[in-house]
Amino acid sequence: MELHRQQCQKCNSYNMRNLLVRVPSKPQAVFVRCAECNEFVARYKLSDYYHHGKGAESYMRSHGSGAADSGRRILKEFSKVVGDAEKEFAEVMEQFKKEGKAE
Ligand SMILES: [Zn+2]
């Protein structure tokens, strides 16, 4: 596993703002902007966005799940995503601490 903190290519700041863009039936996008100099830093297109603490409804919206999908199937999938994301976040933070990048 290789870890990097996003850094502004213009002013070298690590202070970032994420701008989330959600268009129905398209992958959700995140535009990263430097919070110091406002430079555009990066764009991500997401196939599996998860926002901790936002709940199943938000998750379903960002994945474009429609009424045709089984609610039980989606909730099961959502529970797995919550567990996986929490586990991955803990692992990532652990490694950041080891590398002295947690601040
Ligand atoms: Zn900057």
PDB file of N, CA and C and ligand atoms in Angstrom:
ATOM      1  N   MET A   1       0.843  -1.202   0.000  1.00  0.00           N
ATOM      2  CA  MET A   1       0.000   0.000   0.000  1.00  0.00           C
ATOM      3  C   MET A   1       0.875   1.247   0.000  1.00  0.00           C
ATOM      4  N   GLU A   2       0.545   2.163  -0.867  1.00  0.00           N
ATOM      5  CA  GLU A   2       1.302   3.403  -0.987  1.00  0.00           C
ATOM      6  C   GLU A   2       0.381   4.571  -0.650  1.00  0.00           C
ATOM      7  N   LEU A   3       0.820   5.466   0.228  1.00  0.00           N
ATOM      8  CA  LEU A   3      -0.044   6.570   0.657  1.00  0.00           C
ATOM      9  C   LEU A   3       0.559   7.924   0.320  1.00  0.00           C
ATOM     10  N   HIS A   4      -0.299   8.814  -0.110  1.00  0.00           N
ATOM     11  CA  HIS A   4       0.130  10.179  -0.393  1.00  0.00           C
ATOM     12  C   HIS A   4      -0.901  11.158   0.142  1.00  0.00           C
ATOM     13  N   ARG A   5      -0.443  12.302   0.600  1.00  0.00           N
ATOM     14  CA  ARG A   5      -1.368  13.383   0.898  1.00  0.00           C
ATOM     15  C   ARG A   5      -1.462  14.257  -0.342  1.00  0.00           C
ATOM     16  N   GLN A   6      -2.697  14.674  -0.666  1.00  0.00           N
ATOM     17  CA  GLN A   6      -2.864  15.558  -1.817  1.00  0.00           C
ATOM     18  C   GLN A   6      -2.193  16.897  -1.520  1.00  0.00           C
ATOM     19  N   GLN A   7      -1.414  17.382  -2.483  1.00  0.00           N
ATOM     20  CA  GLN A   7      -0.685  18.630  -2.278  1.00  0.00           C
ATOM     21  C   GLN A   7      -0.890  19.559  -3.475  1.00  0.00           C
ATOM     22  N   CYS A   8      -1.017  20.852  -3.205  1.00  0.00           N
ATOM     23  CA  CYS A   8      -1.177  21.829  -4.266  1.00  0.00           C
ATOM     24  C   CYS A   8       0.136  21.972  -5.037  1.00  0.00           C
ATOM     25  N   GLN A   9       0.035  21.857  -6.388  1.00  0.00           N
ATOM     26  CA  GLN A   9       1.235  21.939  -7.225  1.00  0.00           C
ATOM     27  C   GLN A   9       1.726  23.376  -7.374  1.00  0.00           C
ATOM     28  N   LYS A  10       0.849  24.339  -6.963  1.00  0.00           N
ATOM     29  CA  LYS A  10       1.217  25.742  -7.146  1.00  0.00           C
ATOM     30  C   LYS A  10       1.884  26.323  -5.888  1.00  0.00           C
ATOM     31  N   CYS A  11       1.255  26.098  -4.703  1.00  0.00           N
ATOM     32  CA  CYS A  11       1.792  26.714  -3.471  1.00  0.00           C
ATOM     33  C   CYS A  11       2.273  25.688  -2.452  1.00  0.00           C
ATOM     34  N   ASN A  12       2.191  24.384  -2.791  1.00  0.00           N
ATOM     35  CA  ASN A  12       2.651  23.290  -1.936  1.00  0.00           C
ATOM     36  C   ASN A  12       1.838  23.084  -0.661  1.00  0.00           C
ATOM     37  N   SER A  13       0.679  23.718  -0.563  1.00  0.00           N
ATOM     38  CA  SER A  13      -0.171  23.532   0.617  1.00  0.00           C
ATOM     39  C   SER A  13      -0.798  22.136   0.627  1.00  0.00           C
ATOM     40  N   TYR A  14      -1.069  21.636   1.848  1.00  0.00           N
ATOM     41  CA  TYR A  14      -1.814  20.387   2.000  1.00  0.00           C
ATOM     42  C   TYR A  14      -3.265  20.674   2.391  1.00  0.00           C
ATOM     43  N   ASN A  15      -3.638  21.945   2.427  1.00  0.00           N
ATOM     44  CA  ASN A  15      -4.974  22.342   2.848  1.00  0.00           C
ATOM     45  C   ASN A  15      -5.915  22.346   1.637  1.00  0.00           C
ATOM     46  N   MET A  16      -6.794  21.345   1.571  1.00  0.00           N
ATOM     47  CA  MET A  16      -7.624  21.129   0.383  1.00  0.00           C
ATOM     48  C   MET A  16      -9.110  21.271   0.691  1.00  0.00           C
ATOM     49  N   ARG A  17      -9.877  21.607  -0.337  1.00  0.00           N
ATOM     50  CA  ARG A  17     -11.335  21.581  -0.251  1.00  0.00           C
ATOM     51  C   ARG A  17     -11.848  20.632  -1.321  1.00  0.00           C
ATOM     52  N   ASN A  18     -12.768  19.748  -0.941  1.00  0.00           N
ATOM     53  CA  ASN A  18     -13.381  18.827  -1.902  1.00  0.00           C
ATOM     54  C   ASN A  18     -14.736  19.347  -2.330  1.00  0.00           C
ATOM     55  N   LEU A  19     -14.925  19.475  -3.617  1.00  0.00           N
ATOM     56  CA  LEU A  19     -16.211  19.896  -4.167  1.00  0.00           C
ATOM     57  C   LEU A  19     -16.850  18.689  -4.837  1.00  0.00           C
ATOM     58  N   LEU A  20     -18.011  18.275  -4.328  1.00  0.00           N
ATOM     59  CA  LEU A  20     -18.649  17.053  -4.806  1.00  0.00           C
ATOM     60  C   LEU A  20     -19.687  17.375  -5.870  1.00  0.00           C
ATOM     61  N   VAL A  21     -19.627  16.645  -6.973  1.00  0.00           N
ATOM     62  CA  VAL A  21     -20.553  16.871  -8.078  1.00  0.00           C
ATOM     63  C   VAL A  21     -21.319  15.582  -8.356  1.00  0.00           C
ATOM     64  N   ARG A  22     -22.636  15.692  -8.295  1.00  0.00           N
ATOM     65  CA  ARG A  22     -23.469  14.517  -8.498  1.00  0.00           C
ATOM     66  C   ARG A  22     -24.439  14.772  -9.648  1.00  0.00           C
ATOM     67  N   VAL A  23     -24.280  14.009 -10.719  1.00  0.00           N
ATOM     68  CA  VAL A  23     -25.175  14.097 -11.871  1.00  0.00           C
ATOM     69  C   VAL A  23     -25.853  12.737 -12.017  1.00  0.00           C
ATOM     70  N   PRO A  24     -27.209  12.712 -12.080  1.00  0.00           N
ATOM     71  CA  PRO A  24     -27.901  11.419 -12.175  1.00  0.00           C
ATOM     72  C   PRO A  24     -27.347  10.566 -13.305  1.00  0.00           C
ATOM     73  N   SER A  25     -27.172   9.290 -13.044  1.00  0.00           N
ATOM     74  CA  SER A  25     -26.717   8.251 -13.979  1.00  0.00           C
ATOM     75  C   SER A  25     -25.270   8.411 -14.438  1.00  0.00           C
ATOM     76  N   LYS A  26     -24.521   9.332 -13.807  1.00  0.00           N
ATOM     77  CA  LYS A  26     -23.085   9.434 -14.100  1.00  0.00           C
ATOM     78  C   LYS A  26     -22.303   9.174 -12.822  1.00  0.00           C
ATOM     79  N   PRO A  27     -21.049   8.731 -12.953  1.00  0.00           N
ATOM     80  CA  PRO A  27     -20.249   8.537 -11.735  1.00  0.00           C
ATOM     81  C   PRO A  27     -20.073   9.869 -11.010  1.00  0.00           C
ATOM     82  N   GLN A  28     -20.152   9.833  -9.697  1.00  0.00           N
ATOM     83  CA  GLN A  28     -19.965  11.053  -8.919  1.00  0.00           C
ATOM     84  C   GLN A  28     -18.527  11.553  -9.085  1.00  0.00           C
ATOM     85  N   ALA A  29     -18.381  12.864  -9.132  1.00  0.00           N
ATOM     86  CA  ALA A  29     -17.044  13.445  -9.310  1.00  0.00           C
ATOM     87  C   ALA A  29     -16.684  14.320  -8.115  1.00  0.00           C
ATOM     88  N   VAL A  30     -15.411  14.350  -7.817  1.00  0.00           N
ATOM     89  CA  VAL A  30     -14.892  15.222  -6.766  1.00  0.00           C
ATOM     90  C   VAL A  30     -13.821  16.112  -7.384  1.00  0.00           C
ATOM     91  N   PHE A  31     -13.998  17.413  -7.230  1.00  0.00           N
ATOM     92  CA  PHE A  31     -12.989  18.364  -7.671  1.00  0.00           C
ATOM     93  C   PHE A  31     -12.276  18.879  -6.443  1.00  0.00           C
ATOM     94  N   VAL A  32     -10.970  18.799  -6.464  1.00  0.00           N
ATOM     95  CA  VAL A  32     -10.175  19.200  -5.313  1.00  0.00           C
ATOM     96  C   VAL A  32      -9.568  20.566  -5.594  1.00  0.00           C
ATOM     97  N   ARG A  33      -9.796  21.486  -4.654  1.00  0.00           N
ATOM     98  CA  ARG A  33      -9.300  22.846  -4.807  1.00  0.00           C
ATOM     99  C   ARG A  33      -8.388  23.190  -3.640  1.00  0.00           C
ATOM    100  N   CYS A  34      -7.322  23.914  -3.908  1.00  0.00           N
ATOM    101  CA  CYS A  34      -6.428  24.347  -2.839  1.00  0.00           C
ATOM    102  C   CYS A  34      -7.152  25.394  -1.981  1.00  0.00           C
ATOM    103  N   ALA A  35      -7.147  25.176  -0.664  1.00  0.00           N
ATOM    104  CA  ALA A  35      -7.830  26.109   0.241  1.00  0.00           C
ATOM    105  C   ALA A  35      -6.990  27.361   0.495  1.00  0.00           C
ATOM    106  N   GLU A  36      -5.730  27.336   0.111  1.00  0.00           N
ATOM    107  CA  GLU A  36      -4.850  28.500   0.326  1.00  0.00           C
ATOM    108  C   GLU A  36      -4.856  29.448  -0.883  1.00  0.00           C
ATOM    109  N   CYS A  37      -4.642  28.882  -2.080  1.00  0.00           N
ATOM    110  CA  CYS A  37      -4.522  29.748  -3.261  1.00  0.00           C
ATOM    111  C   CYS A  37      -5.636  29.517  -4.285  1.00  0.00           C
ATOM    112  N   ASN A  38      -6.576  28.598  -3.985  1.00  0.00           N
ATOM    113  CA  ASN A  38      -7.723  28.298  -4.854  1.00  0.00           C
ATOM    114  C   ASN A  38      -7.369  27.622  -6.176  1.00  0.00           C
ATOM    115  N   GLU A  39      -6.153  27.150  -6.311  1.00  0.00           N
ATOM    116  CA  GLU A  39      -5.756  26.436  -7.524  1.00  0.00           C
ATOM    117  C   GLU A  39      -6.540  25.128  -7.646  1.00  0.00           C
ATOM    118  N   PHE A  40      -6.900  24.769  -8.884  1.00  0.00           N
ATOM    119  CA  PHE A  40      -7.498  23.465  -9.153  1.00  0.00           C
ATOM    120  C   PHE A  40      -6.417  22.409  -8.996  1.00  0.00           C
ATOM    121  N   VAL A  41      -6.667  21.425  -8.164  1.00  0.00           N
ATOM    122  CA  VAL A  41      -5.629  20.446  -7.844  1.00  0.00           C
ATOM    123  C   VAL A  41      -5.868  19.094  -8.525  1.00  0.00           C
ATOM    124  N   ALA A  42      -7.104  18.606  -8.473  1.00  0.00           N
ATOM    125  CA  ALA A  42      -7.345  17.274  -9.022  1.00  0.00           C
ATOM    126  C   ALA A  42      -8.824  17.039  -9.248  1.00  0.00           C
ATOM    127  N   ARG A  43      -9.124  16.066 -10.063  1.00  0.00           N
ATOM    128  CA  ARG A  43     -10.497  15.608 -10.244  1.00  0.00           C
ATOM    129  C   ARG A  43     -10.522  14.104 -10.129  1.00  0.00           C
ATOM    130  N   TYR A  44     -11.466  13.602  -9.353  1.00  0.00           N
ATOM    131  CA  TYR A  44     -11.671  12.164  -9.251  1.00  0.00           C
ATOM    132  C   TYR A  44     -13.057  11.842  -9.797  1.00  0.00           C
ATOM    133  N   LYS A  45     -13.168  10.736 -10.520  1.00  0.00           N
ATOM    134  CA  LYS A  45     -14.490  10.215 -10.854  1.00  0.00           C
ATOM    135  C   LYS A  45     -14.655   8.935 -10.058  1.00  0.00           C
ATOM    136  N   LEU A  46     -15.742   8.866  -9.318  1.00  0.00           N
ATOM    137  CA  LEU A  46     -15.872   7.817  -8.327  1.00  0.00           C
ATOM    138  C   LEU A  46     -16.811   6.703  -8.756  1.00  0.00           C
ATOM    139  N   SER A  47     -16.368   5.472  -8.568  1.00  0.00           N
ATOM    140  CA  SER A  47     -17.256   4.343  -8.823  1.00  0.00           C
ATOM    141  C   SER A  47     -17.845   3.835  -7.516  1.00  0.00           C
ATOM    142  N   ASP A  48     -17.243   4.216  -6.387  1.00  0.00           N
ATOM    143  CA  ASP A  48     -17.740   3.695  -5.117  1.00  0.00           C
ATOM    144  C   ASP A  48     -17.556   4.727  -4.002  1.00  0.00           C
ATOM    145  N   TYR A  49     -18.277   5.839  -4.100  1.00  0.00           N
ATOM    146  CA  TYR A  49     -18.184   6.900  -3.096  1.00  0.00           C
ATOM    147  C   TYR A  49     -18.936   6.509  -1.831  1.00  0.00           C
ATOM    148  N   TYR A  50     -18.314   6.741  -0.695  1.00  0.00           N
ATOM    149  CA  TYR A  50     -18.961   6.483   0.590  1.00  0.00           C
ATOM    150  C   TYR A  50     -18.665   7.633   1.532  1.00  0.00           C
ATOM    151  N   HIS A  51     -19.708   8.259   2.079  1.00  0.00           N
ATOM    152  CA  HIS A  51     -19.531   9.357   3.036  1.00  0.00           C
ATOM    153  C   HIS A  51     -19.973   8.864   4.404  1.00  0.00           C
ATOM    154  N   HIS A  52     -19.016   8.724   5.315  1.00  0.00           N
ATOM    155  CA  HIS A  52     -19.280   8.161   6.632  1.00  0.00           C
ATOM    156  C   HIS A  52     -20.338   8.971   7.382  1.00  0.00           C
ATOM    157  N   GLY A  53     -21.334   8.278   7.937  1.00  0.00           N
ATOM    158  CA  GLY A  53     -22.344   8.922   8.770  1.00  0.00           C
ATOM    159  C   GLY A  53     -23.524   9.506   8.009  1.00  0.00           C
ATOM    160  N   LYS A  54     -23.547   9.384   6.679  1.00  0.00           N
ATOM    161  CA  LYS A  54     -24.618   9.987   5.890  1.00  0.00           C
ATOM    162  C   LYS A  54     -25.811   9.056   5.685  1.00  0.00           C
ATOM    163  N   GLY A  55     -25.635   7.762   5.956  1.00  0.00           N
ATOM    164  CA  GLY A  55     -26.764   6.852   5.873  1.00  0.00           C
ATOM    165  C   GLY A  55     -26.987   6.224   4.516  1.00  0.00           C
ATOM    166  N   ALA A  56     -27.900   5.252   4.512  1.00  0.00           N
ATOM    167  CA  ALA A  56     -28.147   4.428   3.319  1.00  0.00           C
ATOM    168  C   ALA A  56     -28.794   5.222   2.191  1.00  0.00           C
ATOM    169  N   GLU A  57     -29.655   6.187   2.526  1.00  0.00           N
ATOM    170  CA  GLU A  57     -30.359   6.927   1.486  1.00  0.00           C
ATOM    171  C   GLU A  57     -29.388   7.732   0.614  1.00  0.00           C
ATOM    172  N   SER A  58     -28.461   8.391   1.294  1.00  0.00           N
ATOM    173  CA  SER A  58     -27.439   9.167   0.595  1.00  0.00           C
ATOM    174  C   SER A  58     -26.585   8.254  -0.280  1.00  0.00           C
ATOM    175  N   TYR A  59     -26.241   7.093   0.281  1.00  0.00           N
ATOM    176  CA  TYR A  59     -25.419   6.123  -0.459  1.00  0.00           C
ATOM    177  C   TYR A  59     -26.134   5.676  -1.733  1.00  0.00           C
ATOM    178  N   MET A  60     -27.430   5.378  -1.594  1.00  0.00           N
ATOM    179  CA  MET A  60     -28.202   4.925  -2.745  1.00  0.00           C
ATOM    180  C   MET A  60     -28.295   6.019  -3.803  1.00  0.00           C
ATOM    181  N   ARG A  61     -28.474   7.258  -3.366  1.00  0.00           N
ATOM    182  CA  ARG A  61     -28.554   8.376  -4.313  1.00  0.00           C
ATOM    183  C   ARG A  61     -27.260   8.519  -5.104  1.00  0.00           C
ATOM    184  N   SER A  62     -26.146   8.441  -4.404  1.00  0.00           N
ATOM    185  CA  SER A  62     -24.882   8.658  -5.097  1.00  0.00           C
ATOM    186  C   SER A  62     -24.542   7.488  -6.002  1.00  0.00           C
ATOM    187  N   HIS A  63     -25.220   6.353  -5.836  1.00  0.00           N
ATOM    188  CA  HIS A  63     -24.982   5.214  -6.718  1.00  0.00           C
ATOM    189  C   HIS A  63     -26.071   5.062  -7.760  1.00  0.00           C
ATOM    190  N   GLY A  64     -27.000   6.023  -7.774  1.00  0.00           N
ATOM    191  CA  GLY A  64     -28.055   6.007  -8.775  1.00  0.00           C
ATOM    192  C   GLY A  64     -28.987   4.821  -8.644  1.00  0.00           C
ATOM    193  N   SER A  65     -29.114   4.271  -7.429  1.00  0.00           N
ATOM    194  CA  SER A  65     -30.010   3.137  -7.237  1.00  0.00           C
ATOM    195  C   SER A  65     -31.452   3.592  -7.395  1.00  0.00           C
ATOM    196  N   GLY A  66     -32.198   2.891  -8.202  1.00  0.00           N
ATOM    197  CA  GLY A  66     -33.582   3.276  -8.460  1.00  0.00           C
ATOM    198  C   GLY A  66     -34.564   2.416  -7.708  1.00  0.00           C
ATOM    199  N   ALA A  67     -35.865   2.691  -7.929  1.00  0.00           N
ATOM    200  CA  ALA A  67     -36.920   1.960  -7.239  1.00  0.00           C
ATOM    201  C   ALA A  67     -36.945   0.490  -7.643  1.00  0.00           C
ATOM    202  N   ALA A  68     -36.358   0.186  -8.809  1.00  0.00           N
ATOM    203  CA  ALA A  68     -36.364  -1.193  -9.288  1.00  0.00           C
ATOM    204  C   ALA A  68     -35.438  -2.091  -8.468  1.00  0.00           C
ATOM    205  N   ASP A  69     -34.464  -1.501  -7.806  1.00  0.00           N
ATOM    206  CA  ASP A  69     -33.530  -2.297  -7.013  1.00  0.00           C
ATOM    207  C   ASP A  69     -34.195  -2.771  -5.726  1.00  0.00           C
ATOM    208  N   SER A  70     -33.870  -3.968  -5.340  1.00  0.00           N
ATOM    209  CA  SER A  70     -34.413  -4.501  -4.092  1.00  0.00           C
ATOM    210  C   SER A  70     -33.833  -3.753  -2.903  1.00  0.00           C
ATOM    211  N   GLY A  71     -34.710  -3.241  -2.039  1.00  0.00           N
ATOM    212  CA  GLY A  71     -34.274  -2.504  -0.866  1.00  0.00           C
ATOM    213  C   GLY A  71     -33.386  -3.330   0.032  1.00  0.00           C
ATOM    214  N   ARG A  72     -33.733  -4.623   0.156  1.00  0.00           N
ATOM    215  CA  ARG A  72     -32.953  -5.501   1.030  1.00  0.00           C
ATOM    216  C   ARG A  72     -31.541  -5.686   0.486  1.00  0.00           C
ATOM    217  N   ARG A  73     -31.450  -5.862  -0.835  1.00  0.00           N
ATOM    218  CA  ARG A  73     -30.134  -6.045  -1.458  1.00  0.00           C
ATOM    219  C   ARG A  73     -29.267  -4.796  -1.252  1.00  0.00           C
ATOM    220  N   ILE A  74     -29.888  -3.626  -1.449  1.00  0.00           N
ATOM    221  CA  ILE A  74     -29.140  -2.373  -1.319  1.00  0.00           C
ATOM    222  C   ILE A  74     -28.673  -2.162   0.122  1.00  0.00           C
ATOM    223  N   LEU A  75     -29.569  -2.440   1.085  1.00  0.00           N
ATOM    224  CA  LEU A  75     -29.182  -2.267   2.497  1.00  0.00           C
ATOM    225  C   LEU A  75     -28.046  -3.208   2.875  1.00  0.00           C
ATOM    226  N   LYS A  76     -28.095  -4.428   2.336  1.00  0.00           N
ATOM    227  CA  LYS A  76     -27.038  -5.397   2.612  1.00  0.00           C
ATOM    228  C   LYS A  76     -25.714  -4.887   2.043  1.00  0.00           C
ATOM    229  N   GLU A  77     -25.776  -4.403   0.807  1.00  0.00           N
ATOM    230  CA  GLU A  77     -24.583  -3.864   0.147  1.00  0.00           C
ATOM    231  C   GLU A  77     -24.066  -2.648   0.918  1.00  0.00           C
ATOM    232  N   PHE A  78     -25.008  -1.791   1.370  1.00  0.00           N
ATOM    233  CA  PHE A  78     -24.619  -0.597   2.114  1.00  0.00           C
ATOM    234  C   PHE A  78     -23.902  -0.961   3.415  1.00  0.00           C
ATOM    235  N   SER A  79     -24.438  -1.943   4.139  1.00  0.00           N
ATOM    236  CA  SER A  79     -23.815  -2.371   5.401  1.00  0.00           C
ATOM    237  C   SER A  79     -22.389  -2.834   5.176  1.00  0.00           C
ATOM    238  N   LYS A  80     -22.184  -3.541   4.068  1.00  0.00           N
ATOM    239  CA  LYS A  80     -20.840  -4.030   3.760  1.00  0.00           C
ATOM    240  C   LYS A  80     -19.917  -2.844   3.452  1.00  0.00           C
ATOM    241  N   VAL A  81     -20.433  -1.866   2.707  1.00  0.00           N
ATOM    242  CA  VAL A  81     -19.633  -0.691   2.355  1.00  0.00           C
ATOM    243  C   VAL A  81     -19.235   0.071   3.616  1.00  0.00           C
ATOM    244  N   VAL A  82     -20.189   0.228   4.557  1.00  0.00           N
ATOM    245  CA  VAL A  82     -19.886   0.932   5.812  1.00  0.00           C
ATOM    246  C   VAL A  82     -18.750   0.226   6.543  1.00  0.00           C
ATOM    247  N   GLY A  83     -18.884  -1.085   6.687  1.00  0.00           N
ATOM    248  CA  GLY A  83     -17.860  -1.856   7.393  1.00  0.00           C
ATOM    249  C   GLY A  83     -16.509  -1.777   6.707  1.00  0.00           C
ATOM    250  N   ASP A  84     -16.514  -1.962   5.373  1.00  0.00           N
ATOM    251  CA  ASP A  84     -15.263  -1.910   4.611  1.00  0.00           C
ATOM    252  C   ASP A  84     -14.613  -0.533   4.707  1.00  0.00           C
ATOM    253  N   ALA A  85     -15.428   0.534   4.555  1.00  0.00           N
ATOM    254  CA  ALA A  85     -14.877   1.892   4.563  1.00  0.00           C
ATOM    255  C   ALA A  85     -14.281   2.236   5.927  1.00  0.00           C
ATOM    256  N   GLU A  86     -14.959   1.836   7.018  1.00  0.00           N
ATOM    257  CA  GLU A  86     -14.439   2.111   8.363  1.00  0.00           C
ATOM    258  C   GLU A  86     -13.115   1.384   8.586  1.00  0.00           C
ATOM    259  N   LYS A  87     -13.075   0.130   8.112  1.00  0.00           N
ATOM    260  CA  LYS A  87     -11.870  -0.683   8.268  1.00  0.00           C
ATOM    261  C   LYS A  87     -10.721  -0.064   7.458  1.00  0.00           C
ATOM    262  N   GLU A  88     -11.007   0.316   6.212  1.00  0.00           N
ATOM    263  CA  GLU A  88      -9.978   0.897   5.348  1.00  0.00           C
ATOM    264  C   GLU A  88      -9.480   2.233   5.908  1.00  0.00           C
ATOM    265  N   PHE A  89     -10.433   3.041   6.425  1.00  0.00           N
ATOM    266  CA  PHE A  89     -10.048   4.343   6.998  1.00  0.00           C
ATOM    267  C   PHE A  89      -9.114   4.137   8.191  1.00  0.00           C
ATOM    268  N   ALA A  90      -9.442   3.179   9.050  1.00  0.00           N
ATOM    269  CA  ALA A  90      -8.595   2.882  10.215  1.00  0.00           C
ATOM    270  C   ALA A  90      -7.202   2.446   9.765  1.00  0.00           C
ATOM    271  N   GLU A  91      -7.145   1.619   8.733  1.00  0.00           N
ATOM    272  CA  GLU A  91      -5.853   1.137   8.212  1.00  0.00           C
ATOM    273  C   GLU A  91      -5.037   2.292   7.629  1.00  0.00           C
ATOM    274  N   VAL A  92      -5.734   3.161   6.886  1.00  0.00           N
ATOM    275  CA  VAL A  92      -5.058   4.299   6.265  1.00  0.00           C
ATOM    276  C   VAL A  92      -4.518   5.244   7.350  1.00  0.00           C
ATOM    277  N   MET A  93      -5.331   5.544   8.367  1.00  0.00           N
ATOM    278  CA  MET A  93      -4.892   6.440   9.434  1.00  0.00           C
ATOM    279  C   MET A  93      -3.716   5.837  10.210  1.00  0.00           C
ATOM    280  N   GLU A  94      -3.774   4.519  10.402  1.00  0.00           N
ATOM    281  CA  GLU A  94      -2.692   3.814  11.084  1.00  0.00           C
ATOM    282  C   GLU A  94      -1.380   4.009  10.319  1.00  0.00           C
ATOM    283  N   GLN A  95      -1.453   3.822   9.000  1.00  0.00           N
ATOM    284  CA  GLN A  95      -0.242   3.958   8.192  1.00  0.00           C
ATOM    285  C   GLN A  95       0.228   5.420   8.124  1.00  0.00           C
ATOM    286  N   PHE A  96      -0.715   6.355   8.056  1.00  0.00           N
ATOM    287  CA  PHE A  96      -0.345   7.772   8.068  1.00  0.00           C
ATOM    288  C   PHE A  96       0.403   8.118   9.348  1.00  0.00           C
ATOM    289  N   LYS A  97      -0.081   7.576  10.486  1.00  0.00           N
ATOM    290  CA  LYS A  97       0.579   7.836  11.778  1.00  0.00           C
ATOM    291  C   LYS A  97       1.995   7.276  11.773  1.00  0.00           C
ATOM    292  N   LYS A  98       2.132   6.048  11.272  1.00  0.00           N
ATOM    293  CA  LYS A  98       3.451   5.407  11.204  1.00  0.00           C
ATOM    294  C   LYS A  98       4.415   6.235  10.371  1.00  0.00           C
ATOM    295  N   GLU A  99       3.873   6.853   9.302  1.00  0.00           N
ATOM    296  CA  GLU A  99       4.734   7.642   8.414  1.00  0.00           C
ATOM    297  C   GLU A  99       4.847   9.095   8.868  1.00  0.00           C
ATOM    298  N   GLY A 100       4.212   9.418  10.017  1.00  0.00           N
ATOM    299  CA  GLY A 100       4.286  10.769  10.555  1.00  0.00           C
ATOM    300  C   GLY A 100       3.549  11.807   9.728  1.00  0.00           C
ATOM    301  N   LYS A 101       2.499  11.369   9.009  1.00  0.00           N
ATOM    302  CA  LYS A 101       1.754  12.284   8.142  1.00  0.00           C
ATOM    303  C   LYS A 101       0.359  12.584   8.683  1.00  0.00           C
ATOM    304  N   ALA A 102       0.087  12.183   9.924  1.00  0.00           N
ATOM    305  CA  ALA A 102      -1.290  12.280  10.446  1.00  0.00           C
ATOM    306  C   ALA A 102      -1.734  13.714  10.709  1.00  0.00           C
ATOM    307  N   GLU A 103      -0.800  14.629  10.865  1.00  0.00           N
ATOM    308  CA  GLU A 103      -1.204  16.019  11.175  1.00  0.00           C
ATOM    309  C   GLU A 103      -1.533  16.802   9.910  1.00  0.00           C
TER     310      GLU A 103
HETATM  311 ZN    ZN B   1      -2.252  26.283  -3.521  1.00  0.00          ZN
END
